[in-house]
PDB file of C-alpha atoms in Angstrom:
ATOM      1  CA  MET I   4       8.334 -45.628 -90.118  1.00 47.00           C
ATOM      2  CA  VAL I   5      10.392 -42.936 -88.300  1.00 42.00           C
ATOM      3  CA  VAL I   6      12.560 -45.650 -86.778  1.00 40.00           C
ATOM      4  CA  LYS I   7      13.202 -46.826 -90.144  1.00 44.00           C
ATOM      5  CA  ASN I   8      13.853 -42.872 -91.588  1.00 41.00           C
ATOM      6  CA  LEU I   9      16.123 -42.658 -88.387  1.00 39.00           C
ATOM      7  CA  ILE I  10      18.065 -45.774 -89.124  1.00 43.00           C
ATOM      8  CA  LEU I  11      18.308 -44.698 -92.764  1.00 38.00           C
ATOM      9  CA  CYS I  12      19.913 -41.402 -91.657  1.00 41.00           C
ATOM     10  CA  LEU I  13      22.054 -43.271 -89.152  1.00 39.00           C
ATOM     11  CA  CYS I  14      23.679 -45.204 -91.947  1.00 41.00           C
ATOM     12  CA  ILE I  15      24.064 -42.451 -94.373  1.00 42.00           C
ATOM     13  CA  SER I  16      26.209 -40.091 -92.053  1.00 40.00           C
ATOM     14  CA  HIS I  17      27.899 -42.944 -90.708  1.00 40.00           C
ATOM     15  CA  ALA I  18      29.085 -43.391 -94.676  1.00 42.00           C
ATOM     16  CA  PHE I  19      29.770 -39.731 -95.444  1.00 45.00           C
ATOM     17  CA  LEU I  20      31.580 -39.890 -91.870  1.00 45.00           C
ATOM     18  CA  SER I  21      33.571 -42.715 -91.910  1.00 44.00           C
ATOM     19  CA  VAL I  22      35.954 -41.701 -94.812  1.00 55.00           C
ATOM     20  CA  ALA I  23      39.373 -42.710 -94.234  1.00 64.00           C
ATOM     21  CA  GLN I  24      41.702 -39.998 -93.748  1.00 83.00           C
ATOM     22  CA  THR I  25      44.902 -40.507 -94.908  1.00 87.00           C
ATOM     23  CA  LEU I  26      48.489 -38.726 -94.067  1.00 92.00           C
ATOM     24  CA  LYS I  27      51.214 -39.419 -96.519  1.00 93.00           C
ATOM     25  CA  PHE I  28      54.939 -37.536 -95.965  1.00 94.00           C
ATOM     26  CA  GLU I  29      57.289 -37.872 -98.910  1.00 94.00           C
ATOM     27  CA  LEU I  30      60.961 -36.573-100.229  1.00 94.00           C
ATOM     28  CA  SER I  31      62.078 -35.489-103.310  1.00 90.00           C
ATOM     29  CA  THR I  32      65.041 -37.726-102.971  1.00 90.00           C
ATOM     30  CA  THR I  33      66.693 -39.806-100.735  1.00 92.00           C
ATOM     31  CA  LYS I  34      70.013 -39.257-101.173  1.00 91.00           C
ATOM     32  CA  VAL I  35      71.964 -35.892-100.952  1.00 90.00           C
ATOM     33  CA  THR I  36      75.090 -34.401-100.343  1.00 87.00           C
ATOM     34  CA  VAL I  37      75.552 -32.201 -97.677  1.00 87.00           C
ATOM     35  CA  GLY I  38      74.213 -28.401 -98.261  1.00 84.00           C
ATOM     36  CA  GLU I  39      71.907 -30.012-101.390  1.00 85.00           C
ATOM     37  CA  ARG I  40      68.415 -29.297-101.110  1.00 87.00           C
ATOM     38  CA  LEU I  41      65.474 -31.483-100.343  1.00 91.00           C
ATOM     39  CA  GLU I  42      62.032 -31.066-100.556  1.00 92.00           C
ATOM     40  CA  LEU I  43      59.950 -32.503 -97.815  1.00 94.00           C
ATOM     41  CA  LYS I  44      55.762 -33.068 -98.954  1.00 94.00           C
ATOM     42  CA  VAL I  45      53.339 -33.420 -96.861  1.00 94.00           C
ATOM     43  CA  ILE I  46      49.639 -34.740 -98.274  1.00 93.00           C
ATOM     44  CA  SER I  47      46.525 -35.516 -96.388  1.00 93.00           C
ATOM     45  CA  ASP I  48      42.809 -34.713 -97.062  1.00 89.00           C
ATOM     46  CA  ILE I  49      42.026 -32.904 -93.785  1.00 88.00           C
ATOM     47  CA  THR I  50      43.672 -29.723 -92.687  1.00 87.00           C
ATOM     48  CA  GLY I  51      45.247 -28.560 -89.749  1.00 89.00           C
ATOM     49  CA  SER I  52      48.713 -27.843 -88.360  1.00 91.00           C
ATOM     50  CA  VAL I  53      51.707 -29.768 -89.352  1.00 92.00           C
ATOM     51  CA  ASP I  54      54.586 -30.535 -87.087  1.00 94.00           C
ATOM     52  CA  ILE I  55      57.326 -32.292 -89.171  1.00 94.00           C
ATOM     53  CA  LYS I  56      60.037 -34.188 -86.831  1.00 95.00           C
ATOM     54  CA  THR I  57      63.534 -33.554 -87.831  1.00 94.00           C
ATOM     55  CA  PRO I  58      67.015 -33.746 -86.629  1.00 95.00           C
ATOM     56  CA  LYS I  59      68.960 -31.265 -85.358  1.00 94.00           C
ATOM     57  CA  ASN I  60      71.552 -31.145 -88.537  1.00 94.00           C
ATOM     58  CA  PHE I  61      68.665 -29.929 -90.736  1.00 95.00           C
ATOM     59  CA  HIS I  62      67.558 -26.756 -91.609  1.00 92.00           C
ATOM     60  CA  TYR I  63      65.085 -25.275 -93.279  1.00 92.00           C
ATOM     61  CA  GLY I  64      65.220 -23.132 -96.315  1.00 86.00           C
ATOM     62  CA  SER I  65      63.102 -20.206 -97.783  1.00 82.00           C
ATOM     63  CA  THR I  66      60.675 -22.294 -99.551  1.00 81.00           C
ATOM     64  CA  GLU I  67      57.500 -22.976 -98.247  1.00 88.00           C
ATOM     65  CA  GLN I  68      54.300 -24.172-100.337  1.00 89.00           C
ATOM     66  CA  SER I  69      50.760 -25.114 -99.931  1.00 88.00           C
ATOM     67  CA  GLY I  70      47.830 -26.228-101.994  1.00 89.00           C
ATOM     68  CA  MET I  71      44.621 -27.647-102.696  1.00 89.00           C
ATOM     69  CA  GLN I  72      43.372 -30.315-105.155  1.00 88.00           C
ATOM     70  CA  GLN I  73      39.640 -31.147-106.015  1.00 87.00           C
ATOM     71  CA  GLN I  74      38.927 -34.043-108.104  1.00 83.00           C
ATOM     72  CA  LEU I  75      35.776 -36.368-108.798  1.00 83.00           C
ATOM     73  CA  ASP I  76      36.844 -40.107-109.165  1.00 78.00           C
ATOM     74  CA  HIS I  77      35.211 -42.585-110.862  1.00 83.00           C
ATOM     75  CA  ALA I  78      33.428 -44.054-108.107  1.00 83.00           C
ATOM     76  CA  GLY I  79      31.525 -40.400-108.348  1.00 82.00           C
ATOM     77  CA  ARG I  80      33.368 -39.543-104.944  1.00 82.00           C
ATOM     78  CA  PHE I  81      34.318 -35.946-104.225  1.00 82.00           C
ATOM     79  CA  THR I  82      37.878 -35.659-102.857  1.00 83.00           C
ATOM     80  CA  VAL I  83      40.131 -32.969-101.490  1.00 87.00           C
ATOM     81  CA  GLN I  84      43.752 -33.492-101.468  1.00 89.00           C
ATOM     82  CA  ILE I  85      46.278 -30.825 -99.319  1.00 91.00           C
ATOM     83  CA  SER I  86      49.488 -30.758 -99.486  1.00 91.00           C
ATOM     84  CA  TYR I  87      52.116 -28.674 -97.906  1.00 92.00           C
ATOM     85  CA  ILE I  88      55.888 -28.257 -99.020  1.00 91.00           C
ATOM     86  CA  ARG I  89      59.364 -27.369 -97.182  1.00 92.00           C
ATOM     87  CA  ASP I  90      62.767 -27.263 -98.462  1.00 90.00           C
ATOM     88  CA  GLY I  91      65.957 -27.653 -96.343  1.00 91.00           C
ATOM     89  CA  TYR I  92      69.341 -29.108 -96.427  1.00 91.00           C
ATOM     90  CA  PHE I  93      71.482 -31.000 -94.090  1.00 93.00           C
ATOM     91  CA  ASP I  94      75.042 -29.510 -92.867  1.00 90.00           C
ATOM     92  CA  THR I  95      76.390 -32.601 -91.917  1.00 92.00           C
ATOM     93  CA  PRO I  96      76.812 -36.348 -93.736  1.00 94.00           C
ATOM     94  CA  GLY I  97      75.301 -39.509 -92.169  1.00 95.00           C
ATOM     95  CA  ASN I  98      72.233 -41.726 -92.092  1.00 96.00           C
ATOM     96  CA  PHE I  99      69.323 -39.668 -90.778  1.00 96.00           C
ATOM     97  CA  THR I 100      65.289 -40.306 -90.187  1.00 96.00           C
ATOM     98  CA  LEU I 101      62.898 -37.687 -91.059  1.00 95.00           C
ATOM     99  CA  GLY I 102      59.328 -37.818 -89.571  1.00 92.00           C
ATOM    100  CA  PRO I 103      57.298 -38.732 -88.371  1.00 95.00           C
ATOM    101  CA  VAL I 104      54.748 -36.200 -89.562  1.00 94.00           C
ATOM    102  CA  ILE I 105      52.195 -35.201 -86.678  1.00 94.00           C
ATOM    103  CA  LEU I 106      49.186 -33.143 -88.166  1.00 93.00           C
ATOM    104  CA  ARG I 107      46.837 -32.093 -85.914  1.00 92.00           C
ATOM    105  CA  SER I 108      42.725 -31.058 -87.040  1.00 90.00           C
ATOM    106  CA  GLY I 109      40.513 -30.478 -83.843  1.00 89.00           C
ATOM    107  CA  LYS I 110      40.498 -33.524 -81.760  1.00 89.00           C
ATOM    108  CA  LYS I 111      41.863 -35.854 -84.480  1.00 90.00           C
ATOM    109  CA  VAL I 112      45.605 -36.252 -84.776  1.00 92.00           C
ATOM    110  CA  LEU I 113      47.292 -38.151 -87.596  1.00 92.00           C
ATOM    111  CA  THR I 114      50.794 -39.606 -87.776  1.00 93.00           C
ATOM    112  CA  SER I 115      52.627 -40.290 -90.650  1.00 93.00           C
ATOM    113  CA  ASN I 116      55.668 -42.707 -91.840  1.00 92.00           C
ATOM    114  CA  THR I 117      58.964 -41.693 -91.205  1.00 94.00           C
ATOM    115  CA  LEU I 118      61.701 -41.721 -94.145  1.00 96.00           C
ATOM    116  CA  ASN I 119      65.413 -42.357 -94.403  1.00 96.00           C
ATOM    117  CA  VAL I 120      67.753 -40.002 -95.878  1.00 96.00           C
ATOM    118  CA  THR I 121      71.399 -40.850 -96.464  1.00 94.00           C
ATOM    119  CA  VAL I 122      73.532 -37.650 -96.442  1.00 93.00           C
ATOM    120  CA  SER I 123      77.266 -37.719 -98.246  1.00 90.00           C
ATOM    121  CA  LYS I 124      80.146 -35.208 -97.946  1.00 87.00           C
ATOM    122  CA  THR I 125      80.012 -32.455-100.707  1.00 70.00           C
ATOM    123  CA  PRO I 126      81.978 -33.892-103.825  1.00 64.00           C
ATOM    124  CA  THR I 127      84.861 -32.110-104.607  1.00 56.00           C
ATOM    125  CA  VAL I 128      85.237 -31.159-108.809  1.00 57.00           C
ATOM    126  CA  SER I 129      86.093 -34.513-110.245  1.00 56.00           C
ATOM    127  CA  GLU I 130      87.939 -34.795-113.720  1.00 53.00           C
ATOM    128  CA  LYS I 131      84.659 -35.485-115.764  1.00 52.00           C
ATOM    129  CA  GLU I 132      83.131 -32.130-113.980  1.00 60.00           C
ATOM    130  CA  ALA I 133      86.400 -29.876-114.985  1.00 56.00           C
ATOM    131  CA  LEU I 134      86.195 -30.816-118.519  1.00 54.00           C
ATOM    132  CA  SER I 135      82.913 -29.091-118.370  1.00 70.00           C
ATOM    133  CA  TYR I 136      84.363 -26.291-117.789  1.00 74.00           C
ATOM    134  CA  SER I 137      86.331 -24.384-120.095  1.00 78.00           C
ATOM    135  CA  PRO I 138      90.276 -24.231-119.790  1.00 76.00           C
ATOM    136  CA  ARG I 139      90.064 -20.329-119.814  1.00 81.00           C
ATOM    137  CA  ASP I 140      87.751 -20.471-116.381  1.00 81.00           C
ATOM    138  CA  LEU I 141      90.182 -23.261-114.910  1.00 75.00           C
ATOM    139  CA  ARG I 142      93.135 -21.080-115.443  1.00 80.00           C
ATOM    140  CA  LYS I 143      91.483 -18.581-112.949  1.00 84.00           C
ATOM    141  CA  PRO I 144      92.060 -18.489-109.490  1.00 86.00           C
ATOM    142  CA  ALA I 145      88.528 -18.234-108.903  1.00 88.00           C
ATOM    143  CA  PHE I 146      84.946 -18.542-110.671  1.00 86.00           C
ATOM    144  CA  GLY I 147      81.655 -18.984-110.038  1.00 87.00           C
ATOM    145  CA  VAL I 148      78.548 -21.030-111.939  1.00 84.00           C
ATOM    146  CA  ILE I 149      74.817 -20.911-111.582  1.00 84.00           C
ATOM    147  CA  GLN I 150      72.995 -23.887-112.302  1.00 79.00           C
ATOM    148  CA  PRO I 151      69.141 -24.804-111.970  1.00 79.00           C
ATOM    149  CA  GLY I 152      68.703 -27.002-108.727  1.00 72.00           C
ATOM    150  CA  LYS I 153      66.533 -29.546-111.365  1.00 73.00           C
ATOM    151  CA  LEU I 154      66.137 -29.745-114.734  1.00 72.00           C
ATOM    152  CA  LYS I 155      62.404 -30.377-114.784  1.00 76.00           C
ATOM    153  CA  ILE I 156      60.238 -27.880-113.218  1.00 77.00           C
ATOM    154  CA  TYR I 157      56.623 -28.019-113.155  1.00 75.00           C
ATOM    155  CA  GLU I 158      53.659 -24.899-113.366  1.00 77.00           C
ATOM    156  CA  GLY I 159      53.672 -23.621-109.786  1.00 76.00           C
ATOM    157  CA  GLU I 160      56.933 -24.964-108.289  1.00 75.00           C
ATOM    158  CA  GLY I 161      59.411 -22.447-107.210  1.00 77.00           C
ATOM    159  CA  LEU I 162      62.638 -22.453-109.409  1.00 80.00           C
ATOM    160  CA  VAL I 163      65.759 -22.993-106.837  1.00 78.00           C
ATOM    161  CA  LEU I 164      69.773 -21.499-108.396  1.00 82.00           C
ATOM    162  CA  GLU I 165      72.304 -23.555-107.121  1.00 80.00           C
ATOM    163  CA  SER I 166      75.478 -21.322-106.875  1.00 82.00           C
ATOM    164  CA  LYS I 167      79.114 -22.663-106.702  1.00 82.00           C
ATOM    165  CA  VAL I 168      82.446 -21.348-106.650  1.00 85.00           C
ATOM    166  CA  ILE I 169      85.373 -23.285-107.634  1.00 83.00           C
ATOM    167  CA  SER I 170      88.943 -22.259-106.689  1.00 83.00           C
ATOM    168  CA  ARG I 171      92.152 -23.143-107.320  1.00 76.00           C
ATOM    169  CA  VAL I 172      94.576 -23.856-104.129  1.00 74.00           C
ATOM    170  CA  THR I 173      98.503 -23.071-105.394  1.00 68.00           C
TER     171      THR I 173
END
């Protein structure tokens, strides 16, 4: 009887402790221009220290967020998801690889996928963009424009404003 209880306890504890631990790395977009904001998101089901491998021409911005989501799935299992978000930008054009992300939690080390990003040169004001500015502004030697970084913003997400100074060369 004692042996049966011991085996039962071992089987139950193994079922609870052998839950696969995941680490996922995502980007807001894979095509950006030089200086354009890029959001890096790390999603895992365990907490720990996060190290994101980035090239030397990638610079972190000021936005840093972390959060936790708990839910009960359709099978009755309780799941926890931890997210960590950073933003940044590239200062030179080219094709670059971000990642892997290394998550250390105690003696456990998880490694994520890598992602490729294409960075193009900062576009000049095209004729189509020039038509969106008033003729009065275009006659000025210089003027500024402030626009939101994204058109769709979710609750709790930081609002990033992009500013442009447009000048005329004579």
